[in-house]
Coordinates of C-alpha atoms and ligand atoms in Angstrom, one line a residue:
M13 CA -73.8 -21.8 87.7
N14 CA -73.8 -18.4 86.2
G15 CA -70.5 -17.3 87.6
L16 CA -71.7 -13.9 88.8
K17 CA -69.4 -12.2 91.2
A18 CA -70.8 -11.8 94.7
T19 CA -70.0 -8.1 94.3
D20 CA -72.3 -7.7 91.4
P21 CA -75.7 -7.1 93.0
V22 CA -78.7 -7.5 90.8
R23 CA -79.9 -3.9 90.8
P24 CA -82.7 -2.0 89.2
R25 CA -81.5 0.3 86.5
G26 CA -82.5 3.8 86.6
P27 CA -83.9 5.9 89.5
H28 CA -86.3 4.2 91.8
P29 CA -88.4 6.6 93.8
R30 CA -87.9 5.8 97.4
T31 CA -90.1 8.3 99.1
R32 CA -91.5 7.1 102.3
L33 CA -94.7 5.2 102.2
R34 CA -97.5 6.6 104.4
L35 CA -100.8 5.0 103.5
G36 CA -101.2 2.3 100.9
L37 CA -98.8 0.8 98.6
L38 CA -98.0 3.0 95.6
L39 CA -97.2 0.9 92.7
V40 CA -94.3 1.9 90.5
A41 CA -95.3 -0.1 87.4
G42 CA -92.6 -0.1 84.9
A43 CA -89.9 1.2 87.1
G44 CA -86.3 0.4 86.2
C45 CA -85.7 -3.1 85.0
A46 CA -82.8 -5.2 86.0
F47 CA -82.6 -7.1 82.8
G48 CA -80.4 -4.6 81.1
Q49 CA -77.6 -5.5 83.5
A50 CA -75.8 -8.5 82.1
P51 CA -73.7 -10.5 84.5
A52 CA -70.0 -10.2 84.2
T53 CA -69.5 -13.8 83.0
G54 CA -71.8 -16.6 82.0
S55 CA -75.4 -16.1 81.4
M56 CA -78.3 -15.7 83.7
F57 CA -80.8 -18.5 84.1
S58 CA -78.3 -21.2 83.0
E59 CA -79.0 -23.5 86.0
T60 CA -82.0 -25.8 85.8
L61 CA -84.6 -25.3 88.5
P62 CA -84.4 -28.2 91.0
I63 CA -87.6 -29.6 92.4
P64 CA -87.4 -30.6 96.1
P65 CA -88.1 -34.4 96.3
I66 CA -91.3 -35.6 98.0
L67 CA -90.5 -37.2 101.3
A68 CA -91.8 -40.7 101.7
P69 CA -93.1 -41.7 105.1
T70 CA -90.9 -44.1 107.0
S71 CA -93.9 -46.0 108.2
T72 CA -97.7 -45.9 107.8
K73 CA -98.3 -48.4 110.6
G74 CA -101.7 -47.9 112.3
G75 CA -102.7 -45.4 109.6
I76 CA -100.2 -42.9 110.8
A77 CA -97.8 -41.6 108.2
E78 CA -94.4 -41.1 110.0
Y79 CA -92.1 -38.5 108.6
E80 CA -88.5 -37.9 109.6
L81 CA -86.6 -34.7 109.1
T82 CA -82.9 -34.5 109.9
A83 CA -81.4 -31.0 110.1
H84 CA -77.6 -30.9 109.3
A85 CA -74.9 -28.8 108.0
G86 CA -73.6 -29.1 104.4
Q87 CA -71.9 -27.4 101.5
T88 CA -73.8 -25.9 98.6
S89 CA -72.3 -25.0 95.2
F90 CA -74.2 -21.8 94.4
F91 CA -71.1 -20.7 92.4
T92 CA -68.7 -22.7 90.3
D93 CA -65.6 -21.7 92.1
R94 CA -66.3 -22.4 95.8
A95 CA -69.0 -24.1 97.9
T96 CA -70.9 -22.2 100.5
P97 CA -71.4 -23.6 104.0
T98 CA -75.2 -24.1 104.5
Y99 CA -77.8 -26.1 106.4
G100 CA -80.4 -28.5 105.0
Y101 CA -82.6 -31.5 105.8
N102 CA -82.3 -35.2 104.9
G103 CA -79.1 -35.1 102.8
M104 CA -80.0 -31.9 101.0
S105 CA -77.3 -29.4 101.7
Y106 CA -79.8 -26.5 101.4
L107 CA -83.6 -26.6 102.0
G108 CA -85.5 -29.8 102.6
P109 CA -87.8 -32.3 100.9
T110 CA -91.5 -31.7 100.4
I111 CA -93.9 -33.3 102.8
R112 CA -97.2 -34.0 101.1
L113 CA -100.1 -34.8 103.4
Q114 CA -103.7 -35.8 102.5
R115 CA -106.7 -34.3 104.2
G116 CA -108.3 -36.8 106.6
H117 CA -105.0 -38.7 107.1
Q118 CA -103.0 -38.9 110.3
A119 CA -99.3 -38.0 110.5
R120 CA -96.4 -37.4 112.8
I121 CA -93.2 -35.6 112.0
T122 CA -90.0 -36.2 113.9
L123 CA -87.1 -33.7 113.9
H124 CA -83.6 -35.0 114.3
N125 CA -81.2 -32.2 115.1
H126 CA -77.8 -33.1 113.7
L127 CA -76.6 -29.5 113.4
P128 CA -73.0 -29.0 114.5
A129 CA -73.0 -28.8 118.3
D130 CA -70.7 -25.8 118.5
G131 CA -73.4 -23.5 117.1
P132 CA -73.2 -20.2 115.5
A133 CA -70.9 -17.3 116.2
P134 CA -72.8 -14.6 118.2
M135 CA -74.5 -12.0 116.0
P136 CA -74.2 -8.4 116.9
M137 CA -77.4 -7.0 118.4
A138 CA -77.2 -4.1 116.1
M139 CA -79.9 -1.9 117.5
D140 CA -78.5 -1.8 121.0
P141 CA -74.9 -2.6 121.7
A142 CA -75.6 -3.3 125.3
A143 CA -78.2 -6.1 124.5
P144 CA -77.2 -9.7 124.5
P145 CA -75.7 -11.2 121.4
M146 CA -78.0 -12.7 118.8
G147 CA -77.5 -16.2 117.4
H148 CA -77.7 -18.2 120.6
A149 CA -81.0 -19.4 121.7
G150 CA -79.7 -20.6 125.1
V151 CA -78.5 -23.9 123.7
P152 CA -75.8 -24.0 121.0
N153 CA -77.5 -24.7 117.6
G154 CA -80.7 -25.7 119.1
S155 CA -83.3 -26.0 116.4
S156 CA -87.0 -26.8 116.3
L157 CA -89.6 -27.4 113.6
H158 CA -92.7 -25.3 113.0
L159 CA -95.3 -26.4 110.5
H160 CA -96.3 -23.0 109.1
G161 CA -100.0 -22.7 108.2
L162 CA -101.0 -26.1 109.6
A163 CA -104.2 -25.8 111.5
V164 CA -103.5 -28.3 114.3
A165 CA -103.1 -28.5 118.0
A166 CA -100.1 -26.7 119.5
E167 CA -98.2 -30.0 120.3
A168 CA -98.6 -31.2 116.8
D169 CA -97.6 -28.0 115.2
T170 CA -94.1 -28.1 116.4
T171 CA -91.2 -30.0 117.9
P172 CA -90.4 -29.3 120.8
S173 CA -94.0 -28.7 121.9
N174 CA -93.2 -25.0 122.2
C175 CA -91.5 -24.1 118.9
C176 CA -89.5 -21.4 120.4
V177 CA -87.7 -23.8 122.7
P178 CA -84.7 -25.2 120.9
L179 CA -84.1 -28.9 120.6
P180 CA -80.3 -29.4 121.4
P181 CA -78.0 -30.9 118.7
G182 CA -77.9 -34.7 118.8
R183 CA -81.5 -35.0 120.0
D184 CA -84.7 -36.1 118.3
Q185 CA -88.2 -35.1 119.0
A186 CA -91.5 -36.0 117.4
S187 CA -94.6 -33.9 117.1
A188 CA -97.9 -35.3 118.4
V189 CA -99.9 -37.4 116.0
F190 CA -102.2 -35.0 114.1
K191 CA -105.0 -35.4 111.7
V192 CA -104.9 -33.2 108.6
D193 CA -108.1 -31.3 108.6
Q194 CA -107.9 -28.3 106.3
P195 CA -108.3 -27.5 102.6
S196 CA -105.7 -28.2 99.9
A197 CA -102.9 -25.7 100.5
T198 CA -99.2 -24.8 100.0
L199 CA -97.7 -24.6 103.5
W200 CA -94.1 -24.8 104.7
Y201 CA -91.9 -25.8 107.6
H202 CA -89.0 -24.1 109.1
P203 CA -87.1 -23.9 112.4
H204 CA -88.4 -21.5 115.1
P205 CA -85.9 -21.3 118.0
Y206 CA -86.3 -17.9 119.7
M207 CA -83.6 -15.5 118.6
D208 CA -82.0 -17.8 116.0
T209 CA -84.9 -18.4 113.6
G210 CA -83.7 -15.9 111.1
R211 CA -80.1 -17.3 110.9
Q212 CA -81.2 -20.9 110.6
V213 CA -83.7 -20.2 107.8
Y214 CA -81.1 -18.1 106.1
M215 CA -78.7 -20.9 106.2
G216 CA -81.2 -23.1 104.4
L217 CA -83.5 -24.7 106.8
A218 CA -87.0 -24.6 105.2
G219 CA -89.2 -26.9 103.1
L220 CA -92.7 -27.3 101.7
L221 CA -95.7 -28.9 103.3
I222 CA -98.4 -29.5 100.7
I223 CA -101.9 -30.4 101.7
D224 CA -104.0 -32.3 99.2
D225 CA -107.8 -32.6 99.6
P226 CA -109.1 -35.4 97.3
K227 CA -112.4 -33.5 97.0
D228 CA -110.5 -31.0 94.7
A229 CA -109.6 -33.6 92.1
P230 CA -112.6 -32.9 89.9
L231 CA -111.2 -29.3 89.4
R232 CA -108.5 -30.9 87.3
L233 CA -106.0 -28.3 88.3
P234 CA -102.4 -29.0 87.1
H235 CA -101.0 -31.4 89.7
T236 CA -98.1 -33.2 88.2
Y237 CA -95.4 -32.2 90.7
G238 CA -92.3 -30.8 89.0
V239 CA -93.9 -30.9 85.5
D240 CA -96.9 -28.7 85.4
D241 CA -97.2 -28.0 89.1
L242 CA -94.0 -26.3 90.2
P243 CA -93.1 -25.2 93.7
L244 CA -91.0 -22.0 93.7
I245 CA -89.3 -21.3 97.0
V246 CA -88.0 -17.8 96.6
Q247 CA -85.3 -16.3 98.8
D248 CA -82.8 -13.5 98.7
R249 CA -79.2 -14.0 100.0
R250 CA -76.0 -12.1 100.3
F251 CA -72.7 -13.8 99.7
G252 CA -69.2 -12.8 100.8
P253 CA -66.1 -12.8 98.6
D254 CA -65.4 -16.4 99.9
R255 CA -69.0 -17.3 98.8
G256 CA -70.0 -17.7 102.4
L257 CA -73.5 -16.5 103.3
L258 CA -73.4 -13.1 104.9
F259 CA -75.9 -12.7 107.7
R260 CA -76.4 -9.6 109.6
D261 CA -73.0 -8.2 108.9
R262 CA -74.4 -4.6 108.5
K263 CA -76.2 -2.5 111.1
E264 CA -79.3 -2.1 109.0
D265 CA -79.7 -5.9 108.7
A266 CA -81.1 -5.9 112.2
E267 CA -84.3 -4.4 110.6
G268 CA -84.6 -7.3 108.2
M269 CA -82.0 -9.3 106.4
L270 CA -82.1 -8.5 102.7
G271 CA -79.8 -10.2 100.1
N272 CA -78.8 -9.0 96.7
R273 CA -79.1 -12.4 94.9
I274 CA -82.3 -14.3 94.3
L275 CA -82.5 -18.1 94.8
V276 CA -85.3 -20.2 93.6
N277 CA -85.4 -23.7 95.2
G278 CA -81.9 -23.0 96.3
V279 CA -80.4 -22.1 93.0
L280 CA -79.4 -18.6 91.7
A281 CA -81.7 -17.3 89.0
P282 CA -82.6 -20.7 87.4
H283 CA -84.7 -21.6 84.4
A284 CA -87.4 -24.2 84.1
E285 CA -88.6 -26.0 81.0
V286 CA -92.3 -26.1 80.9
P287 CA -95.0 -27.5 78.6
A288 CA -96.9 -25.0 76.3
A289 CA -99.9 -25.5 78.4
R290 CA -101.5 -24.1 81.5
I291 CA -99.3 -24.7 84.5
R292 CA -99.5 -24.1 88.2
L293 CA -96.9 -22.2 90.1
R294 CA -96.8 -22.4 93.9
L295 CA -95.0 -19.2 94.9
I296 CA -93.5 -19.5 98.4
N297 CA -91.7 -16.5 99.9
A298 CA -89.2 -18.1 102.3
S299 CA -87.2 -14.9 102.6
N300 CA -86.3 -13.4 105.9
A301 CA -87.6 -9.9 105.2
R302 CA -88.2 -9.3 101.5
A303 CA -91.6 -9.0 99.9
Y304 CA -92.0 -10.0 96.3
F305 CA -94.4 -8.4 93.8
F306 CA -94.5 -11.3 91.4
G307 CA -95.4 -10.9 87.8
F308 CA -94.0 -11.6 84.3
R309 CA -91.6 -9.2 82.6
D310 CA -93.9 -8.9 79.6
G311 CA -97.0 -8.4 81.7
H312 CA -98.3 -11.9 80.8
A313 CA -101.6 -12.2 82.8
F314 CA -102.2 -15.2 85.1
H315 CA -104.9 -16.4 87.4
Q316 CA -104.4 -16.5 91.2
I317 CA -106.1 -19.6 92.5
A318 CA -104.9 -19.9 96.1
T319 CA -103.7 -17.8 99.0
D320 CA -101.7 -19.0 102.0
G321 CA -104.2 -21.5 103.3
G322 CA -106.1 -22.7 100.3
L323 CA -108.0 -22.2 97.1
L324 CA -109.8 -18.9 96.4
P325 CA -113.6 -19.1 95.6
A326 CA -112.7 -18.6 91.9
P327 CA -109.6 -17.9 89.8
V328 CA -108.8 -14.2 89.7
E329 CA -107.0 -12.8 86.7
V330 CA -104.2 -10.5 87.6
D331 CA -100.8 -9.6 86.3
R332 CA -99.0 -9.3 89.6
V333 CA -99.3 -10.6 93.1
M334 CA -97.7 -9.3 96.3
V335 CA -96.3 -12.1 98.5
P336 CA -95.0 -11.0 101.9
P337 CA -92.3 -12.9 103.8
A338 CA -93.7 -16.4 104.7
G339 CA -96.7 -15.8 102.4
R340 CA -97.8 -18.0 99.5
A341 CA -99.8 -17.7 96.4
E342 CA -100.7 -20.3 93.8
I343 CA -101.2 -19.1 90.2
L344 CA -102.1 -20.7 86.9
V345 CA -100.2 -19.4 83.9
D346 CA -101.3 -20.3 80.4
F347 CA -98.2 -20.8 78.3
S348 CA -100.2 -22.4 75.4
R349 CA -99.6 -19.4 73.2
D350 CA -96.0 -19.0 74.2
A351 CA -94.5 -22.1 72.5
G352 CA -90.8 -21.7 72.0
K353 CA -90.6 -18.5 74.0
A354 CA -88.7 -17.6 77.2
L355 CA -90.7 -15.8 79.8
H356 CA -89.3 -14.2 82.9
L357 CA -90.8 -14.2 86.3
V358 CA -89.9 -10.9 88.0
S359 CA -90.5 -9.0 91.2
N360 CA -92.1 -5.7 90.0
G361 CA -91.0 -2.5 91.6
F362 CA -93.1 -1.1 94.4
Q363 CA -92.7 1.8 96.6
A364 CA -91.3 0.3 99.7
P365 CA -90.1 2.0 102.9
A366 CA -86.6 3.3 102.7
G367 CA -83.9 2.9 105.2
Q368 CA -83.3 -0.8 105.1
S369 CA -80.2 -1.1 103.0
S370 CA -78.8 1.2 100.4
L371 CA -76.1 -1.3 99.4
S372 CA -78.2 -4.4 99.1
L373 CA -81.1 -4.9 96.7
P374 CA -83.8 -2.8 98.4
N375 CA -87.2 -4.0 99.2
G376 CA -89.4 -2.8 96.3
A377 CA -86.8 -3.0 93.6
N378 CA -87.6 -4.5 90.2
F379 CA -85.5 -7.6 89.5
P380 CA -85.7 -10.9 87.7
V381 CA -86.5 -14.1 89.6
M382 CA -86.3 -16.9 87.0
E383 CA -86.9 -17.9 83.4
F384 CA -89.5 -20.2 81.9
R385 CA -88.5 -21.9 78.6
V386 CA -91.7 -23.0 77.0
A387 CA -91.6 -26.1 74.9
A388 CA -91.5 -25.5 71.1
S389 CA -94.7 -27.5 70.4
K390 CA -98.0 -27.2 72.0
A391 CA -98.3 -29.9 74.6
A392 CA -100.8 -32.6 74.2
S393 CA -102.0 -31.6 77.6
K394 CA -104.6 -33.3 79.6
I395 CA -105.4 -30.1 81.3
P396 CA -108.6 -28.6 80.1
P397 CA -108.1 -25.2 78.5
I398 CA -111.1 -23.9 80.4
L399 CA -110.4 -22.6 83.8
P400 CA -112.8 -23.9 86.5
A401 CA -115.3 -21.2 87.2
K402 CA -115.4 -22.1 90.8
L403 CA -112.7 -23.4 93.0
A404 CA -113.8 -23.6 96.6
E405 CA -116.6 -22.8 98.9
L406 CA -115.3 -20.3 101.4
P407 CA -117.5 -19.3 104.4
A408 CA -118.4 -15.6 104.3
A409 CA -116.0 -13.5 106.3
D410 CA -118.8 -12.3 108.5
E411 CA -117.6 -10.0 111.2
A412 CA -120.9 -10.0 113.0
R413 CA -120.0 -13.5 114.3
A414 CA -117.1 -12.1 116.3
T415 CA -117.6 -11.6 120.1
V416 CA -114.2 -10.4 121.0
T417 CA -112.0 -7.7 119.5
R418 CA -108.3 -7.4 120.3
T419 CA -105.8 -4.8 119.1
F420 CA -102.2 -5.5 118.3
D421 CA -100.0 -2.5 118.2
L422 CA -96.9 -3.2 116.2
E423 CA -94.4 -0.6 117.2
K424 CA -90.9 0.5 116.5
G425 CA -89.8 2.1 119.7
G426 CA -87.4 5.0 120.0
D427 CA -86.5 7.5 117.3
E428 CA -86.9 5.8 113.9
D429 CA -84.6 8.3 112.2
A430 CA -81.9 7.2 114.6
G431 CA -82.5 3.5 113.9
G432 CA -85.3 3.1 116.3
G433 CA -85.6 0.9 119.4
D434 CA -87.2 -2.4 120.1
D435 CA -89.8 -3.9 117.8
T436 CA -92.7 -4.6 120.1
I437 CA -96.3 -5.8 120.1
N438 CA -98.5 -3.9 122.5
G439 CA -95.4 -2.4 124.0
K440 CA -93.9 -5.8 124.9
L441 CA -91.0 -7.9 123.8
F442 CA -91.6 -11.7 123.6
D443 CA -91.5 -13.5 126.8
M444 CA -91.9 -17.3 126.7
A445 CA -93.1 -17.3 130.3
R446 CA -95.9 -14.9 129.5
I447 CA -99.3 -15.6 127.9
D448 CA -100.4 -12.5 126.2
E449 CA -103.9 -13.3 125.1
H450 CA -106.4 -15.8 126.4
V451 CA -108.8 -17.1 123.8
K452 CA -111.9 -19.3 124.4
A453 CA -112.0 -22.4 122.2
G454 CA -114.6 -22.0 119.5
A455 CA -114.5 -18.2 119.7
W456 CA -114.8 -15.9 116.7
E457 CA -112.6 -12.8 117.2
I458 CA -111.6 -9.7 115.3
W459 CA -107.9 -8.8 115.6
T460 CA -107.0 -5.3 114.6
V461 CA -103.4 -5.1 113.7
V462 CA -101.9 -1.6 113.7
N463 CA -98.5 -0.9 112.3
H464 CA -97.3 2.3 114.0
S465 CA -93.9 2.3 112.2
R466 CA -93.3 5.0 109.7
E467 CA -91.0 2.9 107.6
M468 CA -91.2 -0.8 108.5
V469 CA -93.5 -3.3 106.9
H470 CA -94.6 -6.0 109.4
P471 CA -95.9 -9.3 107.9
F472 CA -98.2 -10.4 110.8
H473 CA -98.5 -14.2 111.2
V474 CA -100.7 -16.3 113.6
H475 CA -99.8 -19.9 114.3
G476 CA -102.2 -22.8 114.2
I477 CA -105.0 -21.1 112.3
Q478 CA -106.0 -19.7 108.9
F479 CA -107.8 -16.4 109.2
R480 CA -109.6 -14.0 106.9
V481 CA -108.7 -10.3 106.1
L482 CA -111.7 -8.1 106.6
K483 CA -110.4 -4.7 105.9
R484 CA -107.4 -2.5 105.2
N485 CA -107.6 1.2 106.0
S486 CA -105.3 1.9 103.1
G487 CA -107.6 0.7 100.4
P488 CA -109.5 -2.2 99.0
L489 CA -108.5 -5.8 99.5
V490 CA -106.6 -7.4 96.7
P491 CA -107.2 -11.0 95.6
N492 CA -104.3 -12.2 97.8
D493 CA -106.2 -10.8 100.8
Q494 CA -109.5 -12.6 100.0
G495 CA -108.8 -16.3 100.8
W496 CA -107.5 -18.2 103.8
K497 CA -104.4 -16.4 105.2
D498 CA -101.9 -17.0 107.9
T499 CA -99.6 -14.1 107.2
V500 CA -100.7 -10.6 106.2
N501 CA -98.5 -7.7 105.2
V502 CA -99.2 -4.7 107.3
L503 CA -97.8 -1.6 105.8
P504 CA -96.3 1.4 107.6
R505 CA -99.2 3.3 109.3
E506 CA -101.7 0.8 108.1
T507 CA -104.4 -0.9 110.1
V508 CA -105.7 -4.4 109.1
R509 CA -108.7 -6.1 110.5
L510 CA -108.7 -9.9 110.7
L511 CA -111.4 -12.4 111.4
L512 CA -110.3 -15.5 113.3
H513 CA -112.2 -18.6 114.3
F514 CA -110.4 -20.6 117.1
D515 CA -112.0 -23.8 116.0
R516 CA -109.7 -26.3 117.7
Q517 CA -108.0 -27.8 120.7
A518 CA -106.5 -25.9 123.6
G519 CA -102.9 -25.0 123.6
T520 CA -100.4 -22.2 123.4
Y521 CA -99.6 -20.7 120.0
M522 CA -97.5 -17.8 118.8
Y523 CA -98.3 -14.8 116.8
H524 CA -95.5 -12.6 115.4
C525 CA -94.0 -10.4 112.8
H526 CA -92.6 -12.8 110.1
N527 CA -89.8 -10.4 109.3
L528 CA -87.5 -13.0 110.9
E529 CA -85.2 -10.3 112.3
H530 CA -88.1 -8.6 114.0
E531 CA -89.4 -11.9 115.3
D532 CA -85.9 -12.8 116.7
M533 CA -85.7 -9.5 118.4
G534 CA -89.0 -10.1 120.2
M535 CA -91.8 -8.9 118.0
M536 CA -93.8 -12.0 119.0
G537 CA -96.5 -13.0 121.6
Q538 CA -98.4 -16.0 122.7
Y539 CA -102.1 -16.7 122.8
Q540 CA -103.6 -19.6 124.7
V541 CA -106.7 -21.4 123.6
E542 CA -108.7 -22.4 126.7
P543 CA -111.6 -24.7 126.9
Ligands
LIG617 CU1 -93.4 -19.3 109.8 CU2 -93.9 -18.6 113.7 O1 -93.7 -18.9 111.8
LIG618 CU1 -96.1 -20.2 111.6
LIG619 CU1 -91.9 -6.6 111.7

C-alpha cells in the first residue's frame, strides 16, 4: 500500500480550464499533469495489480455451465493502517471473479444475496430534501445481478427477472438458461436494484464477463489472461479519515459520485509487470460517474481493437480513448521497444462540464491510473509482431433499414444553476409499472438521444442489445463509436443517433443513463420487445 493520506487528493497541477462545454469535447492535451505531486509517504504504484480469478462453473451437466455468485460484505485493506468495509462476491472482499463464457455454449448464473440484512443507512436525497431517502430499494440490502452488455432474453439477463427488483438478503435466484450468441467481448456484471445501484457498485459489487468466440483464435490476439491479456477495472473512490468509503456525503454527489483516488482491480494506483511484447488491455470503466480519457503519459501510441460489444473491423491506431461510465475498450500496446522501462497509463485532461465537485478530482482532470513495468529483456513472445489487418466482419450501420424512429430527451429539470431538478427521460422519472416503449421483435430502429443538459454528461445505455452509433451532431465519430456499443456518452447539448436491431426474444428491458446516481434518481425507462 502506498500510505497516501485520504486527505491528499490526486489532483492535476496547474490551472485546468473549466469553461462550460457546449458542443463537442474540447481536448485539453497536455493540461496539468498529476505526476509532479508525490504522495506524502511511500511511493505510488507500489502495489501489484491483482487479476480477478476466473470463476469455474459448479456444474456443466446437460451442457449447461452453472455459475454461482455470492454477494457479501467484507473488509478491504486499501491502506496499510486500517481496513475499509466493502462488498464483494465469492470470498473477494471487493469486486468479484471473472466469468468467461464461450459463444455457442449454454450457461446459467445464480445470485446468492448474503449481504447484511440490516442494509444501508438512508442516503440524503440531495436534490430535493422532501424526496424519499436514497439507499433503500424497498427491501433492506436487496441486490440483483445484471449482465451488462449480454445480448440475451430479459429473464436471462438478470436475477430477479426484472433487474430493478431487489432480491432480499438470504435469498438465491438463478437467471434463465441462456445461450451465448454474440461476438467476443469484454462485458461486466453488477447489481441493479432501483435506487441503490450506485451505492452497491461503489461498495465493490462488480465483475467481468468475458465472451470468447473460438472463430477469433486465428487472429492470435494476446489472450493469456493476467499475463499478456490484462483486465483493468478502473474506478474512482473517496475515503474518509477512518478509511471508510464516502458515498454521497456532499450535495453535489447527487449529480454523480466522483472520488479522488483511482482503483484498478480494487487496488490504489497499482503496477503490473508485463513482457516486452505486444499486450492486450481490457479497459473497463466501472466508475459511478467518471469518464476516463485513457492514454500513456509519454504519448505511446496503441491500437484500439474492440469497443463495448466486440472487435472493431480493424485495429485503429490512436494515442487516447475516451471510455464513459460502464463503457469498455480493448487496446493492444506494443511494449517490445520499451524493455526495462516504466510506462504510465493516465487519464488525459479533457474539458468536462463544471459544477460536479470542486473538492474532489473533477471529471476531465489529468491524473495517473497505473504503471507498467516492462521486462528488461525482450520476450520470446509467441505473439506475432504484425497486427492483424482485419479483426471482425461488422454489418454496415445502414440506417435505411430502420422503420421506426424514437427520440429520448435526457433532461435536467429545474434551474441548472441552482442545482437543477429531476433527471428525466422524455420528461418522466422511472416507473417499474410503466412500459415506456413498445418494440416489435426483429425491428430495426433509430434512437435519437438528445442531452438537453447544459452541464451534465449522460452515458446512455440500453440493456440486452449491442447497437451502433450513426452520428453525433458535435463532430465526427471516433474509433470508440464505430463498433458494437451498449453505452454511449452523450455530451451536454449533444444529439447522438443510434441504430438498434431488436433481433431477439420478447421481454422487458431497461435503458438508462449509466451515471449511476442519475439512474438511481430515475433517469431510466423500460422497453418491451413484443412478438
Ligand atoms: Cu450496467 Cu442497467 O446497467
Ligand atoms: Cu446494462
Ligand atoms: Cu445522466
